[in-house]
Coordinates of C-alpha atoms in Angstrom, one line a residue:
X1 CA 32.1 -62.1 42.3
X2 CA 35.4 -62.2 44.6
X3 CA 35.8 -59.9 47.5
X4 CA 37.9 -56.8 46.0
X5 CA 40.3 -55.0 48.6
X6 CA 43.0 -53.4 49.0
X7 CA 44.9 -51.5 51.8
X8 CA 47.3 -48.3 51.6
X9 CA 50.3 -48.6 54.7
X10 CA 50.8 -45.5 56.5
X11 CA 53.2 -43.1 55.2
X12 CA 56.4 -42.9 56.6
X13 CA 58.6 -40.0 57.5
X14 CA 57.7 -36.8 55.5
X15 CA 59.8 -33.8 55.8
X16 CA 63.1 -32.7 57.4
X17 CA 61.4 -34.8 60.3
X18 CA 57.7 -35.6 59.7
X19 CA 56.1 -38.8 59.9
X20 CA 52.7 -38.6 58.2
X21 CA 49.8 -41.2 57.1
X22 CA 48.1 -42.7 54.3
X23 CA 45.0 -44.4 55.2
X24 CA 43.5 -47.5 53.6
X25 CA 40.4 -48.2 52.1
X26 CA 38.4 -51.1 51.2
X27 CA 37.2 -51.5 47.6
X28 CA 34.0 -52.2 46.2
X29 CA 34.7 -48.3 46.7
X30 CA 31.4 -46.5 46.1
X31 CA 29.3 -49.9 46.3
X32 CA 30.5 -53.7 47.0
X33 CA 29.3 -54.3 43.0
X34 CA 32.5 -52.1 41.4
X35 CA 35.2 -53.8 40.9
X36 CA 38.9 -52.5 41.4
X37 CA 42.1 -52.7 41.5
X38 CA 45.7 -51.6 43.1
X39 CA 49.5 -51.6 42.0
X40 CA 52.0 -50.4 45.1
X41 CA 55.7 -49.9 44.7
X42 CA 55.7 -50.3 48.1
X43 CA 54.2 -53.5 50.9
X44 CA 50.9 -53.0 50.5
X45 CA 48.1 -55.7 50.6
X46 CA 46.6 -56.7 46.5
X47 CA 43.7 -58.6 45.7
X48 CA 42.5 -58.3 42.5
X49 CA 39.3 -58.4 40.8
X50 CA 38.4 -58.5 37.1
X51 CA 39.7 -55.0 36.6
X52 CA 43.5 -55.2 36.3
X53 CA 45.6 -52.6 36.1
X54 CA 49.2 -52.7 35.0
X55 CA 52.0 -50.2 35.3
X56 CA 55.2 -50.2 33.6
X57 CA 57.5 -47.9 34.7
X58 CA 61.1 -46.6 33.6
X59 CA 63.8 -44.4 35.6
X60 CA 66.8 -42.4 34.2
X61 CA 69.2 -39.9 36.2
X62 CA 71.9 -37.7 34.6
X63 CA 74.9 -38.8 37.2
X64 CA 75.9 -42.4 38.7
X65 CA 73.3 -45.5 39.0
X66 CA 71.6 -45.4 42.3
X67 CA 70.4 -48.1 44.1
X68 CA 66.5 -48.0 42.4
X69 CA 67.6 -47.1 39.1
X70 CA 65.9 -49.9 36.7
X71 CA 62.7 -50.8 34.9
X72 CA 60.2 -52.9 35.1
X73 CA 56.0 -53.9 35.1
X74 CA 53.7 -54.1 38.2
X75 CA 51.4 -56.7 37.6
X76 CA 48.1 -58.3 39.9
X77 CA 50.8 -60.1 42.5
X78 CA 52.1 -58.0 45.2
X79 CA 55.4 -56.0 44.5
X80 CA 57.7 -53.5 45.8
X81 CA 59.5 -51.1 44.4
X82 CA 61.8 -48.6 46.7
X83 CA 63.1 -45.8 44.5
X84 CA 66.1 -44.4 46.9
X85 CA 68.4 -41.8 45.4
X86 CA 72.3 -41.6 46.8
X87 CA 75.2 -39.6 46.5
X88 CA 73.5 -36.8 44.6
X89 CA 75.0 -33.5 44.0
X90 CA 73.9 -30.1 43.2
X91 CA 72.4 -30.0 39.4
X92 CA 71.9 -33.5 39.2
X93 CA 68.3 -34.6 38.2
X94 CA 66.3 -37.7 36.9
X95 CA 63.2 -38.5 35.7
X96 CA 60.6 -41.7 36.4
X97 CA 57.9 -42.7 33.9
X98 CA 54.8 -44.6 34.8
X99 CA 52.7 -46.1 32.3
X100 CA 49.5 -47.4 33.3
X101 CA 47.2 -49.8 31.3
X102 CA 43.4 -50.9 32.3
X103 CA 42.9 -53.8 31.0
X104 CA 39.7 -54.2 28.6
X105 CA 38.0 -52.0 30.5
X106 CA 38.0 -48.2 30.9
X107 CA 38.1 -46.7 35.1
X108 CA 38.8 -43.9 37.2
X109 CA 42.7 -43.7 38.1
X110 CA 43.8 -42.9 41.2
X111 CA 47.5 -42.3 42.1
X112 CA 49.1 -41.4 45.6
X113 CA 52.6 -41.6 47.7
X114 CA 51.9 -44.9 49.7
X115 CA 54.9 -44.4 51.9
X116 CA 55.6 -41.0 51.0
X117 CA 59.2 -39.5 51.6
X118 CA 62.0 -41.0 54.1
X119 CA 64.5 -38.7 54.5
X120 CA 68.2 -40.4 55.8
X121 CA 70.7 -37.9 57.2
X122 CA 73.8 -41.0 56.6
X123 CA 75.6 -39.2 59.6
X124 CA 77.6 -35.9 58.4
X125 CA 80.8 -34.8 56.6
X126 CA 82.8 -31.7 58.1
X127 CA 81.1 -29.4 55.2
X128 CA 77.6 -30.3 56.0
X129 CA 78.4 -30.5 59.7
X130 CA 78.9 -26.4 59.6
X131 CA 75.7 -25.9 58.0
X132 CA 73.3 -28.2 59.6
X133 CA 73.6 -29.7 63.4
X134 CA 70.7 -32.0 62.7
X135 CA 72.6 -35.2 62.9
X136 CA 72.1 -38.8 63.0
X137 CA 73.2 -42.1 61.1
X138 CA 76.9 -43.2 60.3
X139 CA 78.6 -42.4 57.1
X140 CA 79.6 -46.0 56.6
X141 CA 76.9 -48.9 56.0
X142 CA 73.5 -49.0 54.7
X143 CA 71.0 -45.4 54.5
X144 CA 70.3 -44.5 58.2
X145 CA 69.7 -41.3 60.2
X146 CA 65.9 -41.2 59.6
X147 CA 64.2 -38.4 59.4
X148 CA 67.0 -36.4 59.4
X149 CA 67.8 -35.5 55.9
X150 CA 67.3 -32.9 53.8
X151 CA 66.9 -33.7 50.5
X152 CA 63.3 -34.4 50.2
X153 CA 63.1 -30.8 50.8
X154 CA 65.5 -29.7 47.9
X155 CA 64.9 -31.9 45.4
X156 CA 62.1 -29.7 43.0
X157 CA 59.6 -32.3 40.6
X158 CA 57.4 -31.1 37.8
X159 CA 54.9 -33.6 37.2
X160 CA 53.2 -33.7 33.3
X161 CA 51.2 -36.2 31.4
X162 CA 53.2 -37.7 28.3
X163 CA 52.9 -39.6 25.8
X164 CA 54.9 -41.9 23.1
X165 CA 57.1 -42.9 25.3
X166 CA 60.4 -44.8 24.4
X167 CA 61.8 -44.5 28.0
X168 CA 62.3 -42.4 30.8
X169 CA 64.5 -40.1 28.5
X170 CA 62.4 -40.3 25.4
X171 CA 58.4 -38.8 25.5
X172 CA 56.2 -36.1 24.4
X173 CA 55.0 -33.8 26.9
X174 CA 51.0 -33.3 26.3
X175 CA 49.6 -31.8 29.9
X176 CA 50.8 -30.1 33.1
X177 CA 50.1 -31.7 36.9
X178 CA 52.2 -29.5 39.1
X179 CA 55.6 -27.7 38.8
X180 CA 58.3 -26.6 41.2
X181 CA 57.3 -29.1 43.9
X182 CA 59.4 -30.6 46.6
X183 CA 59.5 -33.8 47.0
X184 CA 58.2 -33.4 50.4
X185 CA 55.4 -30.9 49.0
X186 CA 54.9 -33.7 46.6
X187 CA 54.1 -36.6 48.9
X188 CA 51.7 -34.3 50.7
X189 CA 49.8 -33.0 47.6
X190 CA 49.3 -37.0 46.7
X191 CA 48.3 -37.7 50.2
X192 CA 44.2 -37.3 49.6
X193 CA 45.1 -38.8 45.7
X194 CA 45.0 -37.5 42.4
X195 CA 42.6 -38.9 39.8
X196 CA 44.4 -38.7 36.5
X197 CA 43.0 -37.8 33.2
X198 CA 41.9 -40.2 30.8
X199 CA 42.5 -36.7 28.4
X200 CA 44.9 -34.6 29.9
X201 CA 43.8 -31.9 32.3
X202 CA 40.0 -32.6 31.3
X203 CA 39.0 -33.8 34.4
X204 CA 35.6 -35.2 33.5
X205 CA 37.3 -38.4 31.0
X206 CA 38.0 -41.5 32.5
X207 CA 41.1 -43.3 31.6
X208 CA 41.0 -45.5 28.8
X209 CA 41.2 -49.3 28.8
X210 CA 43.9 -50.8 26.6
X211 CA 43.2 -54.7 24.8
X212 CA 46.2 -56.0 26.3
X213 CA 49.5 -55.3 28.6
X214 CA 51.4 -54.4 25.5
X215 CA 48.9 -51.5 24.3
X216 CA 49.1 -48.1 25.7
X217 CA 45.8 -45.8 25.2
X218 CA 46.1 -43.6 28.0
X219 CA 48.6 -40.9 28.8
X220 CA 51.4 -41.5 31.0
X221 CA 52.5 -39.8 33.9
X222 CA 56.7 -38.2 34.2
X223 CA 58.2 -36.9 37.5
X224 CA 61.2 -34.8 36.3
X225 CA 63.2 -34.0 39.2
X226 CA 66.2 -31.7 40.0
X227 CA 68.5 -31.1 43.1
X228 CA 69.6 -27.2 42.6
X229 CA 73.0 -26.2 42.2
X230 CA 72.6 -23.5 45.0
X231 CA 71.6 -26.3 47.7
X232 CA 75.1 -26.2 49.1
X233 CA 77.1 -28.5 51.6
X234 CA 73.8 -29.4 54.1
X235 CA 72.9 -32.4 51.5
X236 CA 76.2 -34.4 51.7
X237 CA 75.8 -38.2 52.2
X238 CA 71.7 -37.1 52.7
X239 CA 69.7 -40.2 51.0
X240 CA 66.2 -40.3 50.2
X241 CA 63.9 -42.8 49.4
X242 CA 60.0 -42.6 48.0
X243 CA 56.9 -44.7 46.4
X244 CA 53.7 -44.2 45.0
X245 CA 50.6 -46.3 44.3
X246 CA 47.9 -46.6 41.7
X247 CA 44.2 -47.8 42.5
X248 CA 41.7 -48.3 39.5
X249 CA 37.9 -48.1 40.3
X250 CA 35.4 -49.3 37.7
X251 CA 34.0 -45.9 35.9
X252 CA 30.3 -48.1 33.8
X253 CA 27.7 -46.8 35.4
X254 CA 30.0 -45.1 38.8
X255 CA 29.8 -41.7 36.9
X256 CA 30.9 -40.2 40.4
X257 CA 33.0 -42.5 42.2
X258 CA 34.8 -42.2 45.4
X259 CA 38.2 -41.5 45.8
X260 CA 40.3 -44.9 47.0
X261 CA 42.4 -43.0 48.8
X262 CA 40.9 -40.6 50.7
X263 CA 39.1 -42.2 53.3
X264 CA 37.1 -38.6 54.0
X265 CA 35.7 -36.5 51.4
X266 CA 34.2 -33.0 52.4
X267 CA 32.7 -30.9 49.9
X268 CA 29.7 -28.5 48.7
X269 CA 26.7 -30.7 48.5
X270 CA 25.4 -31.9 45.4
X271 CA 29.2 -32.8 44.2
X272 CA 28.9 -36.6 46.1
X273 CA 31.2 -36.1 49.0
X274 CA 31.0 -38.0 51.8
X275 CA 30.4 -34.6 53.7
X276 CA 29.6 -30.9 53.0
X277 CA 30.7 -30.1 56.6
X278 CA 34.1 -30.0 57.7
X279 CA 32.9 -29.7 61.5
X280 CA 30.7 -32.5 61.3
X281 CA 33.6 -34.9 59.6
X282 CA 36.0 -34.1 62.4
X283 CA 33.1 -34.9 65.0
X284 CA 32.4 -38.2 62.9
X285 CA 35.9 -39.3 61.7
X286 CA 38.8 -40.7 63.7
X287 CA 42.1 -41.4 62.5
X288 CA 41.4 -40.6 58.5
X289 CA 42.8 -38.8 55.8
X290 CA 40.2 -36.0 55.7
X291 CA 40.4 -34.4 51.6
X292 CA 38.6 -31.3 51.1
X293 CA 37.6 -29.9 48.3
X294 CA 39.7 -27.2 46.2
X295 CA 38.1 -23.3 46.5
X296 CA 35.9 -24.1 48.9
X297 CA 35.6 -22.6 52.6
X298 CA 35.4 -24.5 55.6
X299 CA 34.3 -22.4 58.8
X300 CA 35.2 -23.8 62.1
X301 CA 33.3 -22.3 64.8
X302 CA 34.7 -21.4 68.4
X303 CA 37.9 -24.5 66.9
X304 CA 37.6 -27.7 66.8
X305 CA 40.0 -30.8 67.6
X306 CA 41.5 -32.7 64.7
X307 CA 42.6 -36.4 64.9
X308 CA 42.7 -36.7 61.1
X309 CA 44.9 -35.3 58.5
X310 CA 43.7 -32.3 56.8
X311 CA 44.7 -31.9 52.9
X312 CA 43.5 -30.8 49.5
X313 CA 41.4 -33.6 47.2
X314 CA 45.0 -33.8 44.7
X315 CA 46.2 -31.2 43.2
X316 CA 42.9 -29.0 43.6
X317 CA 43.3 -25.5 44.7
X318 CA 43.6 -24.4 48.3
X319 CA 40.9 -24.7 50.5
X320 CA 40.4 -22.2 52.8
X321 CA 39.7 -23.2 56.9
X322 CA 38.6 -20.5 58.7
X323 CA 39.2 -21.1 62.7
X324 CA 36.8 -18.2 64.0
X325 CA 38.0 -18.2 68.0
X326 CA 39.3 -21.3 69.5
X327 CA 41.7 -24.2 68.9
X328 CA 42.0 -25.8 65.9
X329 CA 43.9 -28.7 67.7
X330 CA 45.4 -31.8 66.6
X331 CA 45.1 -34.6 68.8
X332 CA 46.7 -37.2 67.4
X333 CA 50.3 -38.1 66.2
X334 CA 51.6 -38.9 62.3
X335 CA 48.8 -35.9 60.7
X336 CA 49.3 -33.7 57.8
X337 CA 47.7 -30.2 57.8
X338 CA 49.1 -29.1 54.0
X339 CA 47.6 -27.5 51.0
X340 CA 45.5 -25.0 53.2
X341 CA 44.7 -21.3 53.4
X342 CA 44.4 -21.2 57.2
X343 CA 42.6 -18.0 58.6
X344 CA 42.9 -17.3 62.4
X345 CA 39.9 -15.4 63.3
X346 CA 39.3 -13.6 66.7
X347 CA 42.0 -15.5 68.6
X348 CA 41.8 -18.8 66.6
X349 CA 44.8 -20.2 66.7
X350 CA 46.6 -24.2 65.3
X351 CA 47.9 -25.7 68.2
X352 CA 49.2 -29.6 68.7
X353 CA 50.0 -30.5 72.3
X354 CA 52.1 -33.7 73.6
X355 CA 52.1 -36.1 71.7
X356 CA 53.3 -34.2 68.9
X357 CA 55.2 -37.0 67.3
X358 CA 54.8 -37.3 63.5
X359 CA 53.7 -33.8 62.6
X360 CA 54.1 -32.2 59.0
X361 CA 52.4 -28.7 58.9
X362 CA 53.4 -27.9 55.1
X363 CA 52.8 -25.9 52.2
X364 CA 49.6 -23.7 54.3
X365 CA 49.3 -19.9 53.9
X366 CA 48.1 -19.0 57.3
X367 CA 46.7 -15.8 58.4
X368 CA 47.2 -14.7 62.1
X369 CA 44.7 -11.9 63.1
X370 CA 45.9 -9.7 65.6
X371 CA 43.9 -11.0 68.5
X372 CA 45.7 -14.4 68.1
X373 CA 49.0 -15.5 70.2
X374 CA 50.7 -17.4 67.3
X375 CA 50.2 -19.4 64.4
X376 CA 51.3 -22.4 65.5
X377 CA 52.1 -24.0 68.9
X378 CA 53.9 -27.3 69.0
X379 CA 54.4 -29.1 72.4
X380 CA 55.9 -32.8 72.7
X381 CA 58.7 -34.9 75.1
X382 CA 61.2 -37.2 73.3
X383 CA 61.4 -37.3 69.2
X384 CA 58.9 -35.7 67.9
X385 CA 60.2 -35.8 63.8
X386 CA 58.0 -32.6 62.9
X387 CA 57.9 -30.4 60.3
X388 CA 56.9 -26.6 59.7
X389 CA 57.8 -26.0 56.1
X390 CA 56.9 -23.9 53.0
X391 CA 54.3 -22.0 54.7
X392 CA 53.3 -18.5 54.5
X393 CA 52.7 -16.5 58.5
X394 CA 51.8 -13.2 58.0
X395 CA 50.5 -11.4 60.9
X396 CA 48.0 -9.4 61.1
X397 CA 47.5 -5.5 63.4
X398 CA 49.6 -5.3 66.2
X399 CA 48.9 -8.3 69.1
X400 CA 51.0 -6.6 71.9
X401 CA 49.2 -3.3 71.6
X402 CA 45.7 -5.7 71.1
X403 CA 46.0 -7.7 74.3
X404 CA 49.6 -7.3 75.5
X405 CA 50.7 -10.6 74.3
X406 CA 54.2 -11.3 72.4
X407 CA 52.7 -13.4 69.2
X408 CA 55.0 -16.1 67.4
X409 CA 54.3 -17.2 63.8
X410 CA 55.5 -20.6 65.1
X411 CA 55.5 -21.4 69.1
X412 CA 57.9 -25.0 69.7
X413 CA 57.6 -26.0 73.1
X414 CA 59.9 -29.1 74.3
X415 CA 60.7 -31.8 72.1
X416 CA 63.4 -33.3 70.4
X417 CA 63.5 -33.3 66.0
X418 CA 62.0 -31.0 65.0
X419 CA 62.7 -28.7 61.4
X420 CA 61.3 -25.3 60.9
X421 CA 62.5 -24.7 57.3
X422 CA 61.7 -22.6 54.0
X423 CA 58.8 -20.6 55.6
X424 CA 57.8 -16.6 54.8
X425 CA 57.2 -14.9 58.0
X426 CA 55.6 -11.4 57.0
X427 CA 53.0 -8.6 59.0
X428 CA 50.7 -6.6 57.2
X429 CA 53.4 -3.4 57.0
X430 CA 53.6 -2.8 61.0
X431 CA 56.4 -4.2 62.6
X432 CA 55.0 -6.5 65.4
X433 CA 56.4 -6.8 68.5
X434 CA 57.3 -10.5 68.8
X435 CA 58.7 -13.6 67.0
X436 CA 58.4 -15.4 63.7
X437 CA 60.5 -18.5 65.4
X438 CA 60.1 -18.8 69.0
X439 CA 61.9 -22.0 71.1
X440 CA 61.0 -22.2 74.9
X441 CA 60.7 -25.0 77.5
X442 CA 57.5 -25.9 79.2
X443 CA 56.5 -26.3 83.0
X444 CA 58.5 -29.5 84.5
X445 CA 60.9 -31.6 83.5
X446 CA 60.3 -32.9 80.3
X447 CA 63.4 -33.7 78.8
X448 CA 65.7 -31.7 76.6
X449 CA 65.0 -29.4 73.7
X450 CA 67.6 -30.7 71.0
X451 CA 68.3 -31.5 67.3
X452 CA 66.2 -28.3 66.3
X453 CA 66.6 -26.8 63.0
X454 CA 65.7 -23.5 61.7
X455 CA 66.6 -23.0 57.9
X456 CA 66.2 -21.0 54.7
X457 CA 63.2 -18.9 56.7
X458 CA 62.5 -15.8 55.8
X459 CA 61.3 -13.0 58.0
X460 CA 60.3 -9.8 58.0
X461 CA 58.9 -7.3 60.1
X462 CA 59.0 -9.4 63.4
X463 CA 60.9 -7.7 66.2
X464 CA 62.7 -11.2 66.6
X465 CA 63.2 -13.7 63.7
X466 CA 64.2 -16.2 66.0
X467 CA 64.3 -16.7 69.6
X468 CA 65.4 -19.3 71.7
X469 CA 64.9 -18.8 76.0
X470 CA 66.3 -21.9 78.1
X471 CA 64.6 -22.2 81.5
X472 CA 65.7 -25.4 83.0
X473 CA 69.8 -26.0 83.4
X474 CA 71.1 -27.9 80.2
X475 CA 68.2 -28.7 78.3
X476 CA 68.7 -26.9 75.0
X477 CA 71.6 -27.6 72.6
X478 CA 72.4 -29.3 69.4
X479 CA 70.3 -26.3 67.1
X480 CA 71.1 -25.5 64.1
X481 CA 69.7 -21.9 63.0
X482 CA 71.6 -21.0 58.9
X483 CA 70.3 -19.9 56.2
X484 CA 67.4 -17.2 57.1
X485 CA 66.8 -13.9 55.6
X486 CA 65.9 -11.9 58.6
X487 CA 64.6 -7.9 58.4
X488 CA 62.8 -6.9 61.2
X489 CA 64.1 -3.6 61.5
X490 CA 64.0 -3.9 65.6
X491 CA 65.7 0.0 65.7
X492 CA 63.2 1.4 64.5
X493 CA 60.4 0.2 67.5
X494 CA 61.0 -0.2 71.2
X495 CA 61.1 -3.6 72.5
X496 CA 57.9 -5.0 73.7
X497 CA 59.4 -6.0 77.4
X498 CA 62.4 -4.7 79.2
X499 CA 63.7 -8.5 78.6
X500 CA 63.4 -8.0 75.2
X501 CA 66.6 -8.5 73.3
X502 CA 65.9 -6.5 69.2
X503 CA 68.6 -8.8 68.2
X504 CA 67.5 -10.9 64.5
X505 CA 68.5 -14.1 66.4
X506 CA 68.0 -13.9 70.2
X507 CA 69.4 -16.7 72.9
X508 CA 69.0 -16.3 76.2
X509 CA 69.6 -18.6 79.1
X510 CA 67.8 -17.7 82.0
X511 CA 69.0 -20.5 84.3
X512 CA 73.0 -21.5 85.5
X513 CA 74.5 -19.3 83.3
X514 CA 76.7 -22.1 81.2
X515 CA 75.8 -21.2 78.2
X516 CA 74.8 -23.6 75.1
X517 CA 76.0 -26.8 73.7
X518 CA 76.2 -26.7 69.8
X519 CA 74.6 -23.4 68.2
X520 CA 75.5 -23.8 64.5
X521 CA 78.7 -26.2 65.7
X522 CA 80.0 -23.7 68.0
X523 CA 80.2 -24.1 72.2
X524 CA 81.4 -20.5 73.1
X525 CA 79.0 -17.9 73.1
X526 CA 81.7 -15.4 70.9
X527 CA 81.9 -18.0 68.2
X528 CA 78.2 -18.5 68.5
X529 CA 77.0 -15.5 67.5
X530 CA 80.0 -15.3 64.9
X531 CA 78.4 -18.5 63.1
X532 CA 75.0 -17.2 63.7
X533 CA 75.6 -14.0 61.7
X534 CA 78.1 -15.3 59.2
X535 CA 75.4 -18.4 58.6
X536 CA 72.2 -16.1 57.9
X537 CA 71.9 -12.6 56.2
X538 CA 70.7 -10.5 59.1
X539 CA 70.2 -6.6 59.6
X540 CA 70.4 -6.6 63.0
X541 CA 72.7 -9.4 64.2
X542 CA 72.8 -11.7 66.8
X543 CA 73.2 -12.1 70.3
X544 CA 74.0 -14.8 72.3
X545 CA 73.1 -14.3 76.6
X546 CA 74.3 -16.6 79.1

């Protein structure tokens, strides 16, 4: 019996900014007996056993032909496939088809994003210049400026299981995955897997096989995708590129087998996971892809430190991490904490010191009791390509009247890269004296504080949406702050310090008085908060100090 492996490469660049990781996993998954079987659309290590899996795949799109557009079949032999979209403008949209086929026998399918999303900003026309001060890459030459783009974040998928399928325009719909999804939000939903049906949305079938690579039994999987016509001008000359990867276990007599991708399963006992203790998995586990499983709660004691990404089992419901006291603290760079209910409990709080490099923190609904300082903290030096998007911070009581703190729904200390986009920032009805966006400088010199952006955030109820203090001479500039929705009705309390500016958006420099390089394109402090209040719908304006 040959040696069956294969090995998943770590995702790349997720988000705005993000890099994130897919681990690998050796097969003879669930013993060294089962055979398996892998086909990447991206560099990853094949060696097959008897079980071979096929895909054929097929891509359309509604505009131009982008490099990627084509079809074709992944066979046993390694193969890449890098499906990049260009030039695409507001209501365009595609579709890709993959077909699998087991080959004479039936097996548990697993799909995931092997490389994720990579996000190329391709430098910046005028248009998209005023809107987004992100920057990065040349507008001539191949796709560059990575992380910087923005249309992984635009760009909404519905995912559905079809069937008779002619090609990537022709098929029957027959089951729902997931609608409405970023791209981004995609990547990060297929980071722990997805084990598709052998019956759509019956969990408990097992794909079927097919006699031969021309014959297909099973359904097929469609990614329809659209780029909305409201996106506006911060897309232009944005590329972006993604992949995915299939991994077929042998399903006679492996009733219950492990996932392939997911190197860390954590579940209720009794359901064959690999633990039923999320404290115990972080203790045990290093550098993993930790999947938990959907509905469940996970109750982290006094916090806990987290070198491992944190996600959903695919496409399961949220599972809820409860952080009673403490730090839950990531400790290592390139992690994904997405797909979670997140409750901060007597002071519990999500905080990622230096190195921060790599983080995405997407897609969590995170509840900030009033006894905790902020929802998250994020601390780094140099590039740290992060992302805070598509969450949900709502605060909880009144923290300043608590324990005299100001709390932040998100806290960015330092660091260079770093997007803070599409979030709801909400209390519980009281307005609470702080900030859903706060952007400081740590002790020392670290370096600058640049390339920052805040986008299509909205907040309500804070007494600041965002806030941005400079400390050290020179070390903030380059931010870009358009698009939020901020009502945080800052008459009607008084500010919770003397130093406390009610403005919506608040920039102060406490240092030489020179004011700020590039806010929103601007370099005078008039014409910054012009662009400040003509780029965001705010009730209470903004104010620029210097």
């Amino acid at each position: 019996m040959s040696d069956d492996k294969f090995e998943l490469s770590r995702r790349k660049i997720l988000g705005a900014t993000a890099a994130v990781g897919v681990a690998g996993a050796g097969a003879g998954v669930g013993t060294s007996a089962l055979f398996s079987d892998e086909e990447s659309f991206e560099d990853n290590q094949i060696q097959a056993g008897e079980l071979n899996l096929l895909i054929d795949y097929d891509t359309s799109y509604d505009f131009n032909d982008p490099e990627g557009d084509g079809s074709g079949t992944i066979d046993g032999n390694p193969a890449d496939y890098s499906y990049v979209l260009t030039n695409v403008k507001p209501g365009d949209s595609g579709t890709l088809v993959f077909c699998p086929k087991i080959i004479d026998n039936p097996g548990h399918l697993f799909v995931a994003s092997a490389d994720g999303v990579t996000n190329y900003e391709n430098a910046q026309t005028e248009p998209e210049g005023d809107v987004d001060a992100s920057g990065g890459g040349s507008l001539t030459g191949g796709n560059d400026g990575e992380p910087n783009g923005d249309l992984g974040q635009e760009i909404l998928a519905d995912v559905k299981y079809v069937e008779n399928v002619t090609d990537a325009t022709t098929y029957d719909e027959i089951g729902t995955v997931t609608t409405d999804q970023t791209l981004n939000g995609l990547a990060a939903d297929l980071e722990a897997g997805f084990r598709v049906d052998g019956v759509p949305n019956d969990s408990d079938t097992v794909y079927p096989s097919s006699p031969d690579d021309s014959t297909q039994n099973g359904p097929c999987i469609a990614i329809e995708w659209e780029l909305p016509v409201t996106v506006g001008n911060k897309i232009q000359s944005d590329a972006v590129e993604f992949s995915f990867s299939f991994a077929a276990v042998q399903s006679r007599n492996n009733s219950n087998p492990a996932n392939p991708v997911t190197t860390v399963s954590v579940g209720p006992s009794g359901g064959g996971y690999d633990y039923n203790d999320l404290s115990t998995a972080l203790s045990n586990e290093s550098d993993e892809v930790i999947g938990l499983a959907g509905g469940e709660t996970f109750t982290l004691s006094g916090g806990a430190d987290v070198d491992s990404s944190l996600v959903p089992l695919g496409f399961q419901s949220m599972p809820t991490v409860e952080v009673d006291g403490g730090q839950l603290k990531l400790t290592s760079t390139d992690l994904t904490i997405a797909g979670l209910d997140i409750d901060l409990l007597n002071g519990g709080v999500v905080y990622n010191p230096n190195p921060a490099d790599g983080l995405a923190f997407i897609n969590n609904d995170v509840s900030i009791s009033e006894t905790s300082n902020h929802g998250i903290r994020i601390e780094g030096q140099g590039a740290l390509n992060a992302v805070v998007a598509n969450n949900q911070f709502e605060q909880k009581g009144t923290p300043f009247d608590t324990n005299g703190e100001f709390p932040q729904g998100v806290h960015l200390s330092d660091g260079q890269n770093v997007v803070i986009s599409d979030n709801v920032f909400t209390t519980n009805g009281s307005v609470v004296e702080g900030q859903a966006v706060f952007v400081s400088q740590g002790p020392g010199d670290v370096g600058p504080t640049s390339n920052i952006v805040v986008s299509d955030n909205s907040m309500n109820g804070w007494e600041n949406g965002v806030t941005i203090i400079e400390s050290q001479a020179d070390e903030i500039f380059d931010i870009s702050i358009a698009g939020n929705d901020v009502d945080n009705s800052s008459n009607s309390i008084s500010p919770s310090s003397p130093s406390i500016n009610p403005a919506d958006v608040w920039i102060l420099d406490q240092t030489d008085s020179d004011g700020f390089d590039n806010i929103n394109g601007e370099d005078t402090e008039s014409d910054q908060e012009s662009a400040l209040e003509s780029d965001n719908n705010l009730t209470e304006g903004a104010d620029v100090v210097v």
